[in-house]
Short mmCIF file of C-alpha atoms and ligand atoms in Angstrom, two decimals:
data_model
loop_
_atom_site.label_atom_id
_atom_site.label_comp_id
_atom_site.label_asym_id
_atom_site.label_seq_id
_atom_site.Cartn_x
_atom_site.Cartn_y
_atom_site.Cartn_z
CA UNK A 2 -177.27 14.05 18.00
CA UNK A 3 -176.70 16.43 21.13
CA UNK A 4 -174.31 19.28 20.39
CA UNK A 5 -171.50 18.21 23.04
CA UNK A 6 -168.38 19.35 22.02
CA UNK A 7 -166.68 15.80 21.91
CA UNK A 8 -169.29 15.03 18.93
CA UNK A 9 -167.81 15.77 15.72
CA UNK A 10 -169.82 17.86 13.43
CA UNK A 11 -170.63 15.18 10.88
CA UNK A 12 -172.73 13.87 13.34
CA UNK A 13 -174.48 16.77 14.20
CA UNK A 14 -177.63 17.43 12.50
CA UNK A 15 -177.90 21.50 12.60
CA UNK A 16 -177.23 22.00 8.86
CA UNK A 17 -179.55 20.37 6.65
CA UNK A 18 -180.71 21.86 3.22
CA UNK A 19 -184.50 21.64 2.65
CA UNK A 20 -184.34 19.18 0.21
CA UNK A 21 -182.87 16.83 2.48
CA UNK A 22 -185.31 17.99 5.05
CA UNK A 23 -188.11 16.98 2.87
CA UNK A 24 -186.48 13.71 2.16
CA UNK A 25 -185.88 12.85 5.67
CA UNK A 26 -189.57 13.32 6.39
CA UNK A 27 -190.55 10.57 3.89
CA UNK A 28 -187.84 7.94 5.28
CA UNK A 29 -188.14 5.36 8.15
CA UNK A 30 -186.81 6.46 11.22
CA UNK A 31 -185.91 5.28 14.70
CA UNK A 32 -184.24 6.22 17.91
CA UNK A 33 -181.12 4.79 17.80
CA UNK A 34 -177.75 3.60 19.72
CA UNK A 35 -175.54 6.14 20.05
CA UNK A 36 -177.61 8.68 17.95
CA UNK A 37 -180.88 10.07 19.14
CA UNK A 38 -182.61 9.18 15.91
CA UNK A 39 -181.52 7.40 12.93
CA UNK A 40 -183.05 7.09 9.44
CA UNK A 41 -183.03 4.38 6.76
CA UNK A 42 -181.88 5.53 3.34
CA UNK A 43 -180.96 3.26 0.61
CA UNK A 44 -181.07 0.23 2.87
CA UNK A 45 -179.02 1.61 5.46
CA UNK A 46 -179.19 3.59 9.00
CA UNK A 47 -177.96 7.38 9.01
CA UNK A 48 -177.59 10.39 11.24
CA UNK A 49 -179.32 13.31 9.45
CA UNK A 50 -175.85 14.83 9.09
CA UNK A 51 -174.47 11.64 7.46
CA UNK A 52 -177.07 11.62 5.00
CA UNK A 53 -176.53 15.05 4.01
CA UNK A 54 -173.10 14.39 3.55
CA UNK A 55 -173.97 11.24 1.30
CA UNK A 56 -176.44 13.08 -0.52
CA UNK A 57 -174.02 15.76 -1.38
CA UNK A 58 -171.19 13.14 -2.11
CA UNK A 59 -173.98 11.43 -4.29
CA UNK A 60 -174.48 14.83 -6.57
CA UNK A 61 -171.33 16.22 -6.40
CA UNK A 62 -168.27 14.04 -6.39
CA UNK A 63 -166.34 12.96 -9.42
CA UNK A 64 -164.22 10.10 -9.23
CA UNK A 65 -160.95 10.27 -10.97
CA UNK A 66 -159.66 7.15 -12.84
CA UNK A 67 -156.77 7.11 -10.55
CA UNK A 68 -158.53 7.77 -7.32
CA UNK A 69 -157.89 5.13 -4.10
CA UNK A 70 -161.10 5.08 -2.30
CA UNK A 71 -160.70 3.21 1.38
CA UNK A 72 -163.79 1.98 2.45
CA UNK A 73 -164.76 0.32 5.92
CA UNK A 74 -167.44 -0.55 8.30
CA UNK A 75 -166.96 1.99 11.25
CA UNK A 76 -164.00 0.66 13.74
CA UNK A 77 -163.08 -1.94 11.08
CA UNK A 78 -159.40 -0.45 10.90
CA UNK A 79 -160.13 2.57 9.05
CA UNK A 80 -157.20 4.71 10.59
CA UNK A 81 -154.68 1.90 10.19
CA UNK A 82 -155.58 1.37 6.54
CA UNK A 83 -155.19 5.33 6.00
CA UNK A 84 -151.87 4.94 7.40
CA UNK A 85 -150.71 2.10 5.20
CA UNK A 86 -151.88 2.89 2.15
CA UNK A 87 -150.67 6.79 2.88
CA UNK A 88 -147.25 5.64 3.62
CA UNK A 89 -147.27 3.00 0.62
CA UNK A 90 -148.40 5.40 -2.15
CA UNK A 91 -146.09 8.40 -0.90
CA UNK A 92 -143.20 6.20 -0.60
CA UNK A 93 -140.90 8.19 -3.12
CA UNK A 94 -142.12 11.54 -1.73
CA UNK A 95 -141.95 10.63 2.09
CA UNK A 96 -139.32 7.85 2.22
CA UNK A 97 -140.25 5.73 5.40
CA UNK A 98 -137.04 4.80 6.72
CA UNK A 99 -136.42 4.61 10.40
CA UNK A 100 -133.58 7.39 10.31
CA UNK A 101 -136.07 10.09 8.79
CA UNK A 102 -137.70 11.64 11.55
CA UNK A 103 -140.25 13.79 9.33
CA UNK A 104 -142.68 11.84 7.85
CA UNK A 105 -146.13 13.15 7.87
CA UNK A 106 -147.59 10.48 9.55
CA UNK A 107 -145.10 11.02 12.74
CA UNK A 108 -146.76 14.59 13.16
CA UNK A 109 -150.26 14.38 11.77
CA UNK A 110 -153.14 11.89 12.24
CA UNK A 111 -153.97 9.70 9.61
CA UNK A 112 -157.34 11.10 9.31
CA UNK A 113 -156.01 14.36 8.48
CA UNK A 114 -153.73 12.93 5.82
CA UNK A 115 -156.56 11.11 4.21
CA UNK A 116 -160.00 12.86 3.92
CA UNK A 117 -163.63 11.07 4.77
CA UNK A 118 -165.80 11.99 2.22
CA UNK A 119 -169.11 12.12 3.41
CA UNK A 120 -167.63 13.90 6.72
CA UNK A 121 -165.72 16.58 4.35
CA UNK A 122 -169.21 16.68 2.10
CA UNK A 123 -171.17 17.68 5.14
CA UNK A 124 -168.86 19.67 7.11
CA UNK A 125 -167.02 21.60 4.47
CA UNK A 126 -168.85 21.37 1.34
CA UNK A 127 -166.55 23.90 -0.15
CA UNK A 128 -163.44 21.57 0.12
CA UNK A 129 -161.66 21.21 -3.22
CA UNK A 130 -161.22 17.82 -3.71
CA UNK A 131 -159.25 18.72 -6.96
CA UNK A 132 -156.96 20.17 -4.86
CA UNK A 133 -155.54 16.89 -3.86
CA UNK A 134 -152.59 15.56 -5.21
CA UNK A 135 -152.66 12.50 -7.68
CA UNK A 136 -153.30 9.73 -6.87
CA UNK A 137 -156.11 11.21 -4.74
CA UNK A 138 -156.41 9.07 -1.50
CA UNK A 139 -159.83 9.03 0.38
CA UNK A 140 -161.87 7.17 2.72
CA UNK A 141 -165.64 6.66 2.92
CA UNK A 142 -168.28 4.12 4.98
CA UNK A 143 -170.32 4.68 2.38
CA UNK A 144 -172.23 1.28 1.26
CA UNK A 145 -171.47 0.02 -2.43
CA UNK A 146 -175.07 0.54 -3.38
CA UNK A 147 -174.88 4.57 -2.37
CA UNK A 148 -171.64 5.07 -3.88
CA UNK A 149 -171.45 8.21 -6.30
CA UNK A 150 -172.16 6.90 -9.61
CA UNK A 151 -168.47 8.18 -11.13
CA UNK A 152 -166.90 6.06 -8.49
CA UNK A 153 -168.47 2.65 -9.82
CA UNK A 154 -168.01 3.89 -13.47
CA UNK A 155 -164.27 5.43 -13.42
CA UNK A 156 -161.63 3.07 -13.29
CA UNK A 157 -161.00 4.17 -9.67
CA UNK A 158 -159.77 1.59 -6.73
CA UNK A 159 -161.38 0.40 -4.02
CA UNK A 160 -159.49 -1.08 -0.80
CA UNK A 161 -162.09 -2.72 1.40
CA UNK A 162 -161.16 -3.62 4.99
CA UNK A 163 -163.66 -5.42 6.92
CA UNK A 164 -163.19 -6.46 10.77
CA UNK A 165 -164.54 -9.81 13.03
CA UNK A 166 -168.11 -8.33 13.99
CA UNK A 167 -167.71 -8.77 17.34
CA UNK A 168 -164.47 -6.81 17.66
CA UNK A 169 -165.69 -4.15 15.56
CA UNK A 170 -168.75 -3.84 17.65
CA UNK A 171 -166.83 -4.13 20.95
CA UNK A 172 -164.72 -1.12 19.51
CA UNK A 173 -167.48 0.98 18.34
CA UNK A 174 -169.16 0.23 21.68
CA UNK A 175 -166.38 1.81 23.71
CA UNK A 176 -166.05 4.80 21.43
CA UNK A 177 -169.54 5.70 21.64
CA UNK A 178 -169.20 5.69 25.41
CA UNK A 179 -166.54 8.13 25.12
CA UNK A 180 -168.14 9.98 22.47
CA UNK A 181 -172.28 10.24 23.24
CA UNK A 182 -172.48 8.80 26.79
CA UNK A 183 -175.71 10.32 26.56
CA UNK A 184 -176.95 7.97 23.80
CA UNK A 185 -175.58 5.11 25.24
CA UNK A 186 -176.62 5.57 28.70
CA UNK A 187 -179.82 4.11 27.86
CA UNK A 188 -178.42 1.42 25.50
CA UNK A 189 -177.22 -1.14 28.04
CA UNK A 190 -174.96 -3.80 25.96
CA UNK A 191 -177.64 -6.39 25.64
CA UNK A 192 -179.88 -3.50 24.19
CA UNK A 193 -176.71 -2.72 21.92
CA UNK A 194 -176.18 -5.96 20.89
CA UNK A 195 -179.96 -6.37 19.90
CA UNK A 196 -179.66 -3.34 17.60
CA UNK A 197 -176.36 -4.48 16.37
CA UNK A 198 -177.91 -7.78 15.54
CA UNK A 199 -181.04 -6.01 13.88
CA UNK A 200 -178.69 -4.24 11.90
CA UNK A 201 -179.92 -0.82 13.43
CA UNK A 202 -176.85 1.58 14.10
CA UNK A 203 -175.00 3.77 11.94
CA UNK A 204 -174.36 2.56 8.63
CA UNK A 205 -175.86 -0.92 9.67
CA UNK A 206 -176.72 -3.60 8.84
CA UNK A 207 -173.01 -4.60 9.03
CA UNK A 208 -173.45 -7.53 6.86
CA UNK A 209 -175.30 -5.90 3.84
CA UNK A 210 -172.06 -3.34 4.04
CA UNK A 211 -169.86 -6.04 3.97
CA UNK A 212 -171.17 -8.82 1.71
CA UNK A 213 -171.87 -6.07 -1.07
CA UNK A 214 -168.07 -5.24 -1.18
CA UNK A 215 -167.16 -8.89 -0.92
CA UNK A 216 -169.34 -9.49 -4.25
CA UNK A 217 -167.95 -6.65 -5.70
CA UNK A 218 -164.25 -7.96 -5.05
CA UNK A 219 -165.19 -11.24 -6.65
CA UNK A 220 -167.16 -9.83 -9.77
CA UNK A 221 -164.32 -7.04 -10.41
CA UNK A 222 -161.14 -7.98 -8.77
CA UNK A 223 -159.37 -5.24 -10.64
CA UNK A 224 -161.52 -2.69 -9.08
CA UNK A 225 -162.13 -3.80 -5.66
CA UNK A 226 -159.82 -5.42 -3.17
CA UNK A 227 -160.93 -6.80 -0.07
CA UNK A 228 -158.99 -7.31 2.95
CA UNK A 229 -159.34 -8.39 6.54
CA UNK A 230 -158.42 -6.49 9.75
CA UNK A 231 -157.12 -9.97 10.85
CA UNK A 232 -154.84 -10.70 8.01
CA UNK A 233 -153.77 -6.95 8.21
CA UNK A 234 -152.68 -8.02 11.73
CA UNK A 235 -151.20 -11.67 11.27
CA UNK A 236 -149.14 -10.52 8.00
CA UNK A 237 -149.02 -6.97 7.84
CA UNK A 238 -146.17 -7.36 5.07
CA UNK A 239 -148.04 -9.72 2.86
CA UNK A 240 -150.89 -7.65 2.75
CA UNK A 241 -149.36 -4.49 2.00
CA UNK A 242 -147.54 -6.14 -0.88
CA UNK A 243 -150.68 -7.33 -2.03
CA UNK A 244 -152.57 -3.86 -1.87
CA UNK A 245 -149.46 -2.31 -3.69
CA UNK A 246 -149.80 -4.97 -6.40
CA UNK A 247 -153.74 -3.81 -6.67
CA UNK A 248 -153.15 -0.26 -6.75
CA UNK A 249 -149.99 -0.81 -9.27
CA UNK A 250 -147.35 1.06 -6.88
CA UNK A 251 -144.84 -0.97 -8.70
CA UNK A 252 -141.90 -3.20 -7.13
CA UNK A 253 -141.57 -2.36 -3.30
CA UNK A 254 -138.42 -3.52 -1.39
CA UNK A 255 -138.71 -5.94 1.40
CA UNK A 256 -136.98 -3.11 3.58
CA UNK A 257 -139.47 -0.57 2.47
CA UNK A 258 -142.14 -2.92 3.43
CA UNK A 259 -140.80 -3.75 6.80
CA UNK A 260 -140.52 0.15 7.63
CA UNK A 261 -144.04 0.91 6.59
CA UNK A 262 -145.22 -2.12 8.61
CA UNK A 263 -143.44 -0.66 11.64
CA UNK A 264 -144.18 2.96 11.40
CA UNK A 265 -147.78 2.32 10.98
CA UNK A 266 -148.15 -0.29 13.79
CA UNK A 267 -150.53 0.24 16.55
CA UNK A 268 -147.68 0.57 18.93
CA UNK A 269 -145.74 3.03 16.83
CA UNK A 270 -148.75 5.10 15.86
CA UNK A 271 -150.84 5.05 19.03
CA UNK A 272 -147.18 6.31 21.13
CA UNK A 273 -146.67 9.59 18.84
CA UNK A 274 -148.10 13.05 20.63
CA UNK A 275 -150.09 13.76 17.91
CA UNK A 276 -152.39 10.77 18.44
CA UNK A 277 -151.80 10.69 22.40
CA UNK A 278 -152.56 14.51 22.58
CA UNK A 279 -153.96 15.95 19.40
CA UNK A 280 -157.48 16.84 18.32
CA UNK A 281 -158.78 16.32 15.50
CA UNK A 282 -160.52 19.99 14.02
CA UNK A 283 -164.23 18.63 15.07
CA UNK A 284 -163.18 18.58 18.35
CA UNK A 285 -162.45 14.69 18.80
CA UNK A 286 -159.80 13.36 20.31
CA UNK A 287 -157.21 11.68 18.37
CA UNK A 288 -156.50 8.93 21.20
CA UNK A 289 -160.22 7.82 20.78
CA UNK A 290 -158.95 6.24 17.53
CA UNK A 291 -156.43 4.04 19.54
CA UNK A 292 -157.65 1.80 21.82
CA UNK A 293 -156.18 -2.04 22.30
CA UNK A 294 -155.77 -2.98 18.62
CA UNK A 295 -156.27 -6.55 19.00
CA UNK A 296 -157.76 -9.62 17.41
CA UNK A 297 -160.36 -11.11 20.01
CA UNK A 298 -160.36 -8.46 22.27
CA UNK A 299 -164.16 -8.71 22.46
CA UNK A 300 -163.73 -11.51 24.88
CA UNK A 301 -162.93 -8.85 27.47
CA UNK A 302 -166.65 -7.01 27.01
CA UNK A 303 -168.71 -9.62 25.62
CA UNK A 304 -170.41 -12.59 27.57
CA UNK A 305 -170.34 -15.85 25.55
CA UNK A 306 -174.02 -15.57 25.31
CA UNK A 307 -174.12 -11.96 23.83
CA UNK A 308 -171.15 -13.05 21.53
CA UNK A 309 -173.08 -16.29 20.36
CA UNK A 310 -175.86 -14.10 19.45
CA UNK A 311 -173.65 -12.22 17.41
CA UNK A 312 -172.08 -15.30 15.64
CA UNK A 313 -175.66 -16.94 15.02
CA UNK A 314 -176.47 -13.91 13.30
CA UNK A 315 -173.44 -13.31 11.41
CA UNK A 316 -173.21 -16.74 10.27
CA UNK A 317 -176.89 -17.09 8.84
CA UNK A 318 -176.36 -13.47 7.08
CA UNK A 319 -173.09 -14.90 5.40
CA UNK A 320 -174.55 -18.31 4.77
CA UNK A 321 -173.89 -18.86 0.60
CA UNK A 322 -171.42 -15.96 0.11
CA UNK A 323 -168.55 -18.07 0.87
CA UNK A 324 -167.00 -15.60 2.96
CA UNK A 325 -165.82 -16.54 6.44
CA UNK A 326 -164.17 -14.10 9.12
CA UNK A 327 -161.90 -15.33 11.53
CA UNK A 328 -161.87 -14.27 15.19
P1 PAP B 410 -163.11 4.72 12.63
O1 PAP B 410 -163.91 3.89 11.54
O2 PAP B 410 -163.88 5.08 13.47
O3 PAP B 410 -162.24 5.72 11.56
P2 PAP B 410 -160.88 2.53 13.04
O4 PAP B 410 -159.72 3.46 13.28
O5 PAP B 410 -161.64 1.95 12.10
O6 PAP B 410 -162.30 4.38 13.35
O7 PAP B 410 -161.18 1.84 14.30
C1 PAP B 410 -160.24 2.10 15.38
C2 PAP B 410 -159.91 0.85 15.97
O8 PAP B 410 -158.77 0.51 15.33
C3 PAP B 410 -159.65 0.34 17.33
O9 PAP B 410 -159.58 -0.64 17.66
P3 PAP B 410 -160.07 -1.08 19.20
O10 PAP B 410 -161.15 -0.29 19.83
O11 PAP B 410 -160.62 -2.70 18.97
O12 PAP B 410 -158.84 -1.16 19.36
C4 PAP B 410 -158.06 1.01 17.26
O13 PAP B 410 -157.41 0.72 18.21
C5 PAP B 410 -157.64 0.19 15.95
N1 PAP B 410 -156.93 0.60 15.36
C6 PAP B 410 -155.79 2.01 14.97
N2 PAP B 410 -154.97 1.99 15.03
C7 PAP B 410 -154.58 0.48 14.94
C8 PAP B 410 -153.19 -0.08 14.14
N3 PAP B 410 -152.10 1.00 13.70
N4 PAP B 410 -153.25 -0.94 14.00
C9 PAP B 410 -154.20 -1.95 14.52
N5 PAP B 410 -155.15 -1.20 15.14
C10 PAP B 410 -155.76 -0.01 14.99
#
């Protein structure tokens, strides 16, 4: 990955330990869409830096029973889910009412309120997770297969948010063009769709990530809650209540639900100064996380034939799983 100032540190490869270099030299690798090189580890494609973050996390992260871990494929609603769950679990400490103008979400980007596990484990290995207030709220893109053992063995809760793959792809396409123009120039849209359908992009394949958590949610519904961006969009309040029930948040007033929906809506968050003008410590502009926030926005970017290619791929991969994603 280049050292362009807009690229977050967790995507840079400058700071690897020797053990990781040795491991990497044994892994399948390819030039990738959005990155100069990516490596296949436990079935998923990663940059060297993200792989280092995942390895550190697997080694050092000790989950607590009260932890809440939000999991997504990139561009599947991470920022929104972070805001919603942060507002929900902190509603006693930080009441969400339109009259209170000092809610943390009004002055802080959701990514700074909810740490990104593998990013922190790469960028700031000394970060002390034990200092986070309980229940600790964190997020990750790590696949179910590669989660730290303690996450699986403890009683911590996982909320997984999935998004329609065409919207997810298009969101990543636009994000990548902004963030890493040098690694997208040689990837016209057709080639990027091809890579996506081969599962070859950071964190991919898309379907393995989704299906692992889908099955985990079927097998252990008290441990993994599966939500979708589309349902969140269509009935945010209903989904908030479902998440609240899953997390054992106690009863929640209808008025509180309405206030959380409003505070965390695309229109509200994207219009805040912190999310229009701000930057994360790694240099990435906060506005990059707010583009359109729509269902079906892929139509502006994908031709019918590219859309069909993604549909065919996903249909084949999801066959027999019982999972259907609306678009
Ligand atoms: P990340 O995984 O890199 O953190 P993530 O937040 O999942 O990114 O993706 C950003 C997408 O969520 C953007 O979608 P788009 O490109 O199709 O527009 C962004 O607009 C959308 N998004 C961010 N905040 C919200 C929100 N409050 N409501 C709905 N969508 C949102």
